[in-house]
Amino acid sequence: MEPNLRLAHLYPKLMNIYGDRGNILCLERRCRERGIGFEVTELGLGEKLKPKEYDLIFIGGAQDREQRRVAEDLVKVKGKALREAVDKGGTLLAVCGGYQLMGRYYRTAEGEELPGVGAFGLWTEHPGPAAKRFIGNVVVEWCGQTLVGFENHGGRTHLDEGVEPLGRVVSGFGNNGEDGGEGAVSRNAYGTYLHGALLPKNPRFADHLIETALRRRHKGLELTPLDDRVEGMAHAAAVRLTTRRGMISR
Ligand code: GLN
C-alpha cells in the first residue's frame, strides 16, 4: 500500500503568521515528490479532533487576540484528544502562539491567564506591554545540526524539570532569553518559537516529522533523499547572516 500522510491543521485561519502555512506546503511537496499521498484536514473552532485519523497535527502562531479566541476551544473541544495523541506518540508540531497554548497556560501582557492544553510540561508568561519583545533571526543547535528561523514573541516560556528543549540557542532568544533553550519535546511532539516558515529552510527537520509520523502505520519506512541543494543554500545563508550580524542578544 502506498503511504499517505494525513495531517490535521488546527485553526488555519486564526493561527497563521510569518508564513506558518508554508510548513504545510513544504510537507506536502516533500511527500508528493516521493510518491507519498498527502491529505490536509483543516479544523477550526468547534470542530472535534479524532487523533486516530491523523498522522501529524500542526498548529501555527498568532498574537494574543487570536490565542484568546482559540484557547477555550483548544481546552474544551480538542484538549483531551491532543493530550492523548501526544501521550501515545503521535507527531505534532506547534509554533509560537500554538506552542504556548500546548503548555499549561499563557499569561498575556495584560495579565490574563489563557488556559493551555497541558500536552507539554511548560508555562508561558508575558512580563507586560513594556517588556522587550524577542524579535529576530534564530539559529538553534538541534541533534548535532542547526535549525534556522525567525522569532517574534513577548511570552517567556519555562520548561518543567526534566522536559527537554527542542534545541540550544546559538543566536537569538529562544524560550525565555535566559536559559539557552529553544522549544520543547514531548515524545514525538515538538514545540518551537521558529517561524519563517520553519520547515522549508530546515528540510531535515521536515523529513524527521514526516518519517516519525508515517512510521506509526508503516514500520521501518525510509524516506528517499530529495535534491535539497536550494534548501541547503537557504539554510546556510540564514546561519551566516544571523550569526554574522551578531544577533546574539542574550
Ligand atoms: N502572543 C504571543 C507572544 O507575543 C505569540 C506570538 C507569536 O505567535 N508570534 O508571546
PDB file of C-alpha atoms and ligand atoms in Angstrom:
ATOM      1  CA  MET A   1       0.000   0.000   0.000  1.00  0.00           C
ATOM      2  CA  GLU A   2       1.333   3.456  -0.941  1.00  0.00           C
ATOM      3  CA  PRO A   3       1.794   5.520   2.214  1.00  0.00           C
ATOM      4  CA  ASN A   4      -0.144   8.709   2.670  1.00  0.00           C
ATOM      5  CA  LEU A   5       0.292  11.342   5.320  1.00  0.00           C
ATOM      6  CA  ARG A   6      -2.887  12.596   6.972  1.00  0.00           C
ATOM      7  CA  LEU A   7      -2.383  15.989   8.527  1.00  0.00           C
ATOM      8  CA  ALA A   8      -4.683  17.923  10.854  1.00  0.00           C
ATOM      9  CA  HIS A   9      -4.149  21.668  10.556  1.00  0.00           C
ATOM     10  CA  LEU A  10      -5.599  23.397  13.612  1.00  0.00           C
ATOM     11  CA  TYR A  11      -7.191  26.829  13.190  1.00  0.00           C
ATOM     12  CA  PRO A  12      -5.560  27.662   9.838  1.00  0.00           C
ATOM     13  CA  LYS A  13      -7.415  30.986   9.659  1.00  0.00           C
ATOM     14  CA  LEU A  14      -6.717  32.187  13.176  1.00  0.00           C
ATOM     15  CA  MET A  15      -3.310  30.708  13.923  1.00  0.00           C
ATOM     16  CA  ASN A  16      -1.110  31.599  10.973  1.00  0.00           C
ATOM     17  CA  ILE A  17       1.551  34.294  10.939  1.00  0.00           C
ATOM     18  CA  TYR A  18       5.007  34.837   9.443  1.00  0.00           C
ATOM     19  CA  GLY A  19       4.466  32.177   6.837  1.00  0.00           C
ATOM     20  CA  ASP A  20       3.464  29.341   9.164  1.00  0.00           C
ATOM     21  CA  ARG A  21       1.251  27.885   6.433  1.00  0.00           C
ATOM     22  CA  GLY A  22       4.440  27.374   4.429  1.00  0.00           C
ATOM     23  CA  ASN A  23       5.140  24.442   6.733  1.00  0.00           C
ATOM     24  CA  ILE A  24       2.162  22.617   5.274  1.00  0.00           C
ATOM     25  CA  LEU A  25       3.224  23.407   1.698  1.00  0.00           C
ATOM     26  CA  CYS A  26       6.694  22.108   2.465  1.00  0.00           C
ATOM     27  CA  LEU A  27       5.427  18.857   3.983  1.00  0.00           C
ATOM     28  CA  GLU A  28       3.087  18.354   1.054  1.00  0.00           C
ATOM     29  CA  ARG A  29       5.834  18.904  -1.534  1.00  0.00           C
ATOM     30  CA  ARG A  30       8.286  16.617   0.243  1.00  0.00           C
ATOM     31  CA  CYS A  31       5.665  13.878   0.419  1.00  0.00           C
ATOM     32  CA  ARG A  32       4.428  14.211  -3.162  1.00  0.00           C
ATOM     33  CA  GLU A  33       7.949  14.189  -4.624  1.00  0.00           C
ATOM     34  CA  ARG A  34       8.354  10.778  -3.056  1.00  0.00           C
ATOM     35  CA  GLY A  35       5.018   9.455  -4.229  1.00  0.00           C
ATOM     36  CA  ILE A  36       3.555   9.745  -0.734  1.00  0.00           C
ATOM     37  CA  GLY A  37      -0.052  10.928  -0.643  1.00  0.00           C
ATOM     38  CA  PHE A  38      -0.910  13.981   1.427  1.00  0.00           C
ATOM     39  CA  GLU A  39      -4.278  14.896   2.912  1.00  0.00           C
ATOM     40  CA  VAL A  40      -4.945  18.002   4.972  1.00  0.00           C
ATOM     41  CA  THR A  41      -7.961  18.409   7.217  1.00  0.00           C
ATOM     42  CA  GLU A  42      -8.470  21.909   8.498  1.00  0.00           C
ATOM     43  CA  LEU A  43     -10.052  22.031  11.945  1.00  0.00           C
ATOM     44  CA  GLY A  44     -11.447  25.321  13.171  1.00  0.00           C
ATOM     45  CA  LEU A  45     -13.386  26.446  16.234  1.00  0.00           C
ATOM     46  CA  GLY A  46     -15.887  23.865  17.470  1.00  0.00           C
ATOM     47  CA  GLU A  47     -14.561  21.024  15.323  1.00  0.00           C
ATOM     48  CA  LYS A  48     -13.511  17.880  17.151  1.00  0.00           C
ATOM     49  CA  LEU A  49     -10.116  16.268  16.652  1.00  0.00           C
ATOM     50  CA  LYS A  50     -10.115  12.495  16.266  1.00  0.00           C
ATOM     51  CA  PRO A  51      -6.457  11.633  16.868  1.00  0.00           C
ATOM     52  CA  LYS A  52      -6.606   8.204  15.194  1.00  0.00           C
ATOM     53  CA  GLU A  53      -7.496   9.855  11.899  1.00  0.00           C
ATOM     54  CA  TYR A  54      -4.237  11.799  11.655  1.00  0.00           C
ATOM     55  CA  ASP A  55      -0.526  11.078  11.429  1.00  0.00           C
ATOM     56  CA  LEU A  56       0.596  14.631  12.097  1.00  0.00           C
ATOM     57  CA  ILE A  57      -1.007  17.584  13.839  1.00  0.00           C
ATOM     58  CA  PHE A  58       0.075  21.160  13.137  1.00  0.00           C
ATOM     59  CA  ILE A  59      -0.773  24.459  14.808  1.00  0.00           C
ATOM     60  CA  GLY A  60       0.822  27.781  13.885  1.00  0.00           C
ATOM     61  CA  GLY A  61       1.365  31.013  15.749  1.00  0.00           C
ATOM     62  CA  ALA A  62      -0.702  34.128  16.370  1.00  0.00           C
ATOM     63  CA  GLN A  63      -0.853  37.118  18.618  1.00  0.00           C
ATOM     64  CA  ASP A  64      -2.696  37.277  21.931  1.00  0.00           C
ATOM     65  CA  ARG A  65      -6.020  38.276  20.348  1.00  0.00           C
ATOM     66  CA  GLU A  66      -6.290  35.135  18.251  1.00  0.00           C
ATOM     67  CA  GLN A  67      -4.847  32.986  21.001  1.00  0.00           C
ATOM     68  CA  ARG A  68      -7.655  34.195  23.241  1.00  0.00           C
ATOM     69  CA  ARG A  69     -10.177  33.078  20.625  1.00  0.00           C
ATOM     70  CA  VAL A  70      -8.812  29.571  20.295  1.00  0.00           C
ATOM     71  CA  ALA A  71      -7.671  28.866  23.891  1.00  0.00           C
ATOM     72  CA  GLU A  72     -11.062  27.833  25.219  1.00  0.00           C
ATOM     73  CA  ASP A  73     -11.833  25.736  22.150  1.00  0.00           C
ATOM     74  CA  LEU A  74      -8.445  24.051  22.416  1.00  0.00           C
ATOM     75  CA  VAL A  75      -9.035  23.105  26.016  1.00  0.00           C
ATOM     76  CA  LYS A  76     -12.733  22.204  25.806  1.00  0.00           C
ATOM     77  CA  VAL A  77     -13.110  20.740  22.327  1.00  0.00           C
ATOM     78  CA  LYS A  78      -9.691  19.393  21.345  1.00  0.00           C
ATOM     79  CA  GLY A  79      -7.627  19.265  24.552  1.00  0.00           C
ATOM     80  CA  LYS A  80      -8.264  15.661  25.602  1.00  0.00           C
ATOM     81  CA  ALA A  81      -7.622  14.366  22.095  1.00  0.00           C
ATOM     82  CA  LEU A  82      -4.412  16.384  21.830  1.00  0.00           C
ATOM     83  CA  ARG A  83      -3.058  15.099  25.133  1.00  0.00           C
ATOM     84  CA  GLU A  84      -3.987  11.570  24.138  1.00  0.00           C
ATOM     85  CA  ALA A  85      -2.285  11.952  20.752  1.00  0.00           C
ATOM     86  CA  VAL A  86       0.942  13.226  22.328  1.00  0.00           C
ATOM     87  CA  ASP A  87       0.908  10.600  25.125  1.00  0.00           C
ATOM     88  CA  LYS A  88       0.552   7.825  22.566  1.00  0.00           C
ATOM     89  CA  GLY A  89       3.490   9.050  20.486  1.00  0.00           C
ATOM     90  CA  GLY A  90       1.575  10.986  17.845  1.00  0.00           C
ATOM     91  CA  THR A  91       3.575  13.547  15.884  1.00  0.00           C
ATOM     92  CA  LEU A  92       2.785  17.198  16.473  1.00  0.00           C
ATOM     93  CA  LEU A  93       4.376  20.491  15.537  1.00  0.00           C
ATOM     94  CA  ALA A  94       3.268  23.627  17.372  1.00  0.00           C
ATOM     95  CA  VAL A  95       4.713  27.041  16.521  1.00  0.00           C
ATOM     96  CA  CYS A  96       4.946  30.108  18.766  1.00  0.00           C
ATOM     97  CA  GLY A  97       1.414  31.091  19.880  1.00  0.00           C
ATOM     98  CA  GLY A  98       0.321  27.496  19.226  1.00  0.00           C
ATOM     99  CA  TYR A  99       3.321  26.213  21.162  1.00  0.00           C
ATOM    100  CA  GLN A 100       2.478  28.463  24.116  1.00  0.00           C
ATOM    101  CA  LEU A 101      -1.064  27.057  24.212  1.00  0.00           C
ATOM    102  CA  MET A 102       0.228  23.474  24.277  1.00  0.00           C
ATOM    103  CA  GLY A 103       1.679  24.199  27.721  1.00  0.00           C
ATOM    104  CA  ARG A 104      -0.297  24.614  30.948  1.00  0.00           C
ATOM    105  CA  TYR A 105      -1.126  28.282  30.484  1.00  0.00           C
ATOM    106  CA  TYR A 106      -0.135  31.501  28.774  1.00  0.00           C
ATOM    107  CA  ARG A 107      -0.360  34.719  30.786  1.00  0.00           C
ATOM    108  CA  THR A 108      -0.799  37.620  28.374  1.00  0.00           C
ATOM    109  CA  ALA A 109       0.793  41.058  28.570  1.00  0.00           C
ATOM    110  CA  GLU A 110      -2.363  42.281  30.352  1.00  0.00           C
ATOM    111  CA  GLY A 111      -2.104  39.544  32.962  1.00  0.00           C
ATOM    112  CA  GLU A 112      -4.988  37.448  31.662  1.00  0.00           C
ATOM    113  CA  GLU A 113      -4.377  33.736  32.039  1.00  0.00           C
ATOM    114  CA  LEU A 114      -5.275  31.683  28.973  1.00  0.00           C
ATOM    115  CA  PRO A 115      -5.605  28.003  29.797  1.00  0.00           C
ATOM    116  CA  GLY A 116      -3.360  25.628  27.887  1.00  0.00           C
ATOM    117  CA  VAL A 117      -3.816  22.062  26.705  1.00  0.00           C
ATOM    118  CA  GLY A 118      -1.117  20.669  29.014  1.00  0.00           C
ATOM    119  CA  ALA A 119       0.397  18.452  26.322  1.00  0.00           C
ATOM    120  CA  PHE A 120       3.838  19.833  27.247  1.00  0.00           C
ATOM    121  CA  GLY A 121       5.166  20.374  30.766  1.00  0.00           C
ATOM    122  CA  LEU A 122       5.710  24.114  30.439  1.00  0.00           C
ATOM    123  CA  TRP A 123       4.160  27.516  31.055  1.00  0.00           C
ATOM    124  CA  THR A 124       4.478  30.936  29.447  1.00  0.00           C
ATOM    125  CA  GLU A 125       4.228  34.405  30.903  1.00  0.00           C
ATOM    126  CA  HIS A 126       4.389  37.757  29.162  1.00  0.00           C
ATOM    127  CA  PRO A 127       6.071  40.257  31.524  1.00  0.00           C
ATOM    128  CA  GLY A 128       3.860  43.124  30.321  1.00  0.00           C
ATOM    129  CA  PRO A 129       3.498  45.641  27.482  1.00  0.00           C
ATOM    130  CA  ALA A 130       6.691  47.496  28.418  1.00  0.00           C
ATOM    131  CA  ALA A 131       8.847  44.366  28.254  1.00  0.00           C
ATOM    132  CA  LYS A 132      11.228  43.776  25.375  1.00  0.00           C
ATOM    133  CA  ARG A 133       9.863  41.549  22.633  1.00  0.00           C
ATOM    134  CA  PHE A 134      12.108  38.782  21.413  1.00  0.00           C
ATOM    135  CA  ILE A 135      12.384  39.558  17.725  1.00  0.00           C
ATOM    136  CA  GLY A 136      14.914  38.406  15.168  1.00  0.00           C
ATOM    137  CA  ASN A 137      16.531  35.563  13.328  1.00  0.00           C
ATOM    138  CA  VAL A 138      17.432  32.491  15.293  1.00  0.00           C
ATOM    139  CA  VAL A 139      19.924  29.678  14.937  1.00  0.00           C
ATOM    140  CA  VAL A 140      19.424  26.652  17.128  1.00  0.00           C
ATOM    141  CA  GLU A 141      21.547  23.577  17.580  1.00  0.00           C
ATOM    142  CA  TRP A 142      19.350  20.530  17.124  1.00  0.00           C
ATOM    143  CA  CYS A 143      20.671  16.959  17.185  1.00  0.00           C
ATOM    144  CA  GLY A 144      24.144  17.950  16.019  1.00  0.00           C
ATOM    145  CA  GLN A 145      22.802  20.178  13.236  1.00  0.00           C
ATOM    146  CA  THR A 146      21.274  23.621  13.049  1.00  0.00           C
ATOM    147  CA  LEU A 147      17.711  24.850  12.739  1.00  0.00           C
ATOM    148  CA  VAL A 148      17.099  28.361  11.439  1.00  0.00           C
ATOM    149  CA  GLY A 149      14.043  30.563  11.766  1.00  0.00           C
ATOM    150  CA  PHE A 150      12.551  33.844  12.869  1.00  0.00           C
ATOM    151  CA  GLU A 151      11.079  34.605  16.277  1.00  0.00           C
ATOM    152  CA  ASN A 152       8.761  37.357  17.461  1.00  0.00           C
ATOM    153  CA  HIS A 153       7.236  36.869  20.869  1.00  0.00           C
ATOM    154  CA  GLY A 154       6.750  38.635  24.153  1.00  0.00           C
ATOM    155  CA  GLY A 155       5.938  35.499  26.145  1.00  0.00           C
ATOM    156  CA  ARG A 156       8.702  33.775  28.084  1.00  0.00           C
ATOM    157  CA  THR A 157       8.370  30.013  28.206  1.00  0.00           C
ATOM    158  CA  HIS A 158       9.717  27.908  31.054  1.00  0.00           C
ATOM    159  CA  LEU A 159      10.027  24.143  30.930  1.00  0.00           C
ATOM    160  CA  ASP A 160       9.306  21.860  33.864  1.00  0.00           C
ATOM    161  CA  GLU A 161      12.227  19.965  35.361  1.00  0.00           C
ATOM    162  CA  GLY A 162      13.003  17.030  33.072  1.00  0.00           C
ATOM    163  CA  VAL A 163      11.335  18.472  29.930  1.00  0.00           C
ATOM    164  CA  GLU A 164      13.815  18.719  27.074  1.00  0.00           C
ATOM    165  CA  PRO A 165      14.052  21.762  24.826  1.00  0.00           C
ATOM    166  CA  LEU A 166      13.981  21.169  21.076  1.00  0.00           C
ATOM    167  CA  GLY A 167      17.484  22.629  20.835  1.00  0.00           C
ATOM    168  CA  ARG A 168      20.052  25.055  22.231  1.00  0.00           C
ATOM    169  CA  VAL A 169      20.098  28.671  21.094  1.00  0.00           C
ATOM    170  CA  VAL A 170      23.211  29.579  19.111  1.00  0.00           C
ATOM    171  CA  SER A 171      21.904  33.020  18.191  1.00  0.00           C
ATOM    172  CA  GLY A 172      18.632  34.639  19.236  1.00  0.00           C
ATOM    173  CA  PHE A 173      16.453  34.354  22.342  1.00  0.00           C
ATOM    174  CA  GLY A 174      14.525  31.069  22.294  1.00  0.00           C
ATOM    175  CA  ASN A 175      12.161  30.126  25.114  1.00  0.00           C
ATOM    176  CA  ASN A 176      12.920  32.894  27.561  1.00  0.00           C
ATOM    177  CA  GLY A 177      16.181  34.637  26.625  1.00  0.00           C
ATOM    178  CA  GLU A 178      17.857  33.231  29.718  1.00  0.00           C
ATOM    179  CA  ASP A 179      18.395  29.502  29.850  1.00  0.00           C
ATOM    180  CA  GLY A 180      19.545  28.923  26.259  1.00  0.00           C
ATOM    181  CA  GLY A 181      16.718  26.518  25.458  1.00  0.00           C
ATOM    182  CA  GLU A 182      14.503  26.760  22.367  1.00  0.00           C
ATOM    183  CA  GLY A 183      11.222  24.922  22.068  1.00  0.00           C
ATOM    184  CA  ALA A 184      10.239  21.693  23.760  1.00  0.00           C
ATOM    185  CA  VAL A 185       9.941  18.000  23.008  1.00  0.00           C
ATOM    186  CA  SER A 186       7.436  15.569  24.456  1.00  0.00           C
ATOM    187  CA  ARG A 187       7.782  12.117  22.850  1.00  0.00           C
ATOM    188  CA  ASN A 188       7.127  12.913  19.159  1.00  0.00           C
ATOM    189  CA  ALA A 189       5.570  16.304  19.785  1.00  0.00           C
ATOM    190  CA  TYR A 190       7.627  19.412  19.085  1.00  0.00           C
ATOM    191  CA  GLY A 191       7.005  22.974  20.129  1.00  0.00           C
ATOM    192  CA  THR A 192       9.086  25.863  18.842  1.00  0.00           C
ATOM    193  CA  TYR A 193       9.178  29.642  18.515  1.00  0.00           C
ATOM    194  CA  LEU A 194      10.570  29.424  14.997  1.00  0.00           C
ATOM    195  CA  HIS A 195       8.517  30.882  12.170  1.00  0.00           C
ATOM    196  CA  GLY A 196       9.790  31.617   8.764  1.00  0.00           C
ATOM    197  CA  ALA A 197       8.242  29.249   7.684  1.00  0.00           C
ATOM    198  CA  LEU A 198      10.314  26.815   9.696  1.00  0.00           C
ATOM    199  CA  LEU A 199      10.283  23.686   7.552  1.00  0.00           C
ATOM    200  CA  PRO A 200      11.286  24.867   4.042  1.00  0.00           C
ATOM    201  CA  LYS A 201      14.645  26.071   5.363  1.00  0.00           C
ATOM    202  CA  ASN A 202      15.073  23.061   7.629  1.00  0.00           C
ATOM    203  CA  PRO A 203      14.423  20.090   5.351  1.00  0.00           C
ATOM    204  CA  ARG A 204      15.974  17.536   7.712  1.00  0.00           C
ATOM    205  CA  PHE A 205      13.580  18.524  10.442  1.00  0.00           C
ATOM    206  CA  ALA A 206      10.715  18.388   7.941  1.00  0.00           C
ATOM    207  CA  ASP A 207      11.744  14.859   6.962  1.00  0.00           C
ATOM    208  CA  HIS A 208      12.138  13.873  10.583  1.00  0.00           C
ATOM    209  CA  LEU A 209       8.492  14.854  11.148  1.00  0.00           C
ATOM    210  CA  ILE A 210       7.292  13.032   8.018  1.00  0.00           C
ATOM    211  CA  GLU A 211       9.204   9.878   8.916  1.00  0.00           C
ATOM    212  CA  THR A 212       8.099   9.889  12.551  1.00  0.00           C
ATOM    213  CA  ALA A 213       4.511  10.494  11.522  1.00  0.00           C
ATOM    214  CA  LEU A 214       4.418   7.746   8.896  1.00  0.00           C
ATOM    215  CA  ARG A 215       6.333   5.094  10.814  1.00  0.00           C
ATOM    216  CA  ARG A 216       3.433   4.501  13.171  1.00  0.00           C
ATOM    217  CA  ARG A 217       1.440   2.939  10.328  1.00  0.00           C
ATOM    218  CA  HIS A 218       4.371   1.991   8.081  1.00  0.00           C
ATOM    219  CA  LYS A 219       7.005   0.384  10.295  1.00  0.00           C
ATOM    220  CA  GLY A 220      10.595   0.833   9.141  1.00  0.00           C
ATOM    221  CA  LEU A 221       9.653   3.315   6.401  1.00  0.00           C
ATOM    222  CA  GLU A 222      12.714   5.102   4.981  1.00  0.00           C
ATOM    223  CA  LEU A 223      12.339   8.331   3.029  1.00  0.00           C
ATOM    224  CA  THR A 224      14.171   8.551  -0.267  1.00  0.00           C
ATOM    225  CA  PRO A 225      16.554  11.547  -0.290  1.00  0.00           C
ATOM    226  CA  LEU A 226      15.474  14.638  -2.251  1.00  0.00           C
ATOM    227  CA  ASP A 227      17.645  17.182  -4.028  1.00  0.00           C
ATOM    228  CA  ASP A 228      17.936  19.784  -1.261  1.00  0.00           C
ATOM    229  CA  ARG A 229      20.631  21.983  -2.758  1.00  0.00           C
ATOM    230  CA  VAL A 230      18.439  25.091  -2.816  1.00  0.00           C
ATOM    231  CA  GLU A 231      17.121  24.419   0.701  1.00  0.00           C
ATOM    232  CA  GLY A 232      20.701  23.852   1.844  1.00  0.00           C
ATOM    233  CA  MET A 233      21.778  27.204   0.414  1.00  0.00           C
ATOM    234  CA  ALA A 234      18.840  28.992   2.072  1.00  0.00           C
ATOM    235  CA  HIS A 235      19.701  27.334   5.366  1.00  0.00           C
ATOM    236  CA  ALA A 236      23.405  28.174   5.124  1.00  0.00           C
ATOM    237  CA  ALA A 237      22.626  31.791   4.188  1.00  0.00           C
ATOM    238  CA  ALA A 238      20.344  32.121   7.209  1.00  0.00           C
ATOM    239  CA  VAL A 239      23.031  30.726   9.518  1.00  0.00           C
ATOM    240  CA  ARG A 240      25.636  33.045   8.005  1.00  0.00           C
ATOM    241  CA  LEU A 241      23.526  36.180   8.174  1.00  0.00           C
ATOM    242  CA  THR A 242      22.167  35.519  11.629  1.00  0.00           C
ATOM    243  CA  THR A 243      25.470  34.763  13.279  1.00  0.00           C
ATOM    244  CA  ARG A 244      27.453  37.399  11.337  1.00  0.00           C
ATOM    245  CA  ARG A 245      25.079  40.197  12.230  1.00  0.00           C
ATOM    246  CA  GLY A 246      25.874  39.474  15.847  1.00  0.00           C
ATOM    247  CA  MET A 247      22.276  38.810  16.742  1.00  0.00           C
ATOM    248  CA  ILE A 248      23.361  37.002  19.862  1.00  0.00           C
ATOM    249  CA  SER A 249      21.295  39.090  22.141  1.00  0.00           C
ATOM    250  CA  ARG A 250      21.311  37.066  25.291  1.00  0.00           C
TER     251      ARG A 250
HETATM  252  N1  GLN B   1       1.258  36.176  21.557  1.00  0.00           N
HETATM  253  C1  GLN B   1       2.471  35.520  21.734  1.00  0.00           C
HETATM  254  C2  GLN B   1       3.602  36.400  22.224  1.00  0.00           C
HETATM  255  O1  GLN B   1       3.787  37.515  21.765  1.00  0.00           O
HETATM  256  C3  GLN B   1       2.807  34.714  20.489  1.00  0.00           C
HETATM  257  C4  GLN B   1       3.347  35.460  19.318  1.00  0.00           C
HETATM  258  C5  GLN B   1       3.561  34.626  18.081  1.00  0.00           C
HETATM  259  O2  GLN B   1       2.931  33.573  17.863  1.00  0.00           O
HETATM  260  N2  GLN B   1       4.421  35.091  17.193  1.00  0.00           N
HETATM  261  O3  GLN B   1       4.322  35.956  23.068  1.00  0.00           O
END
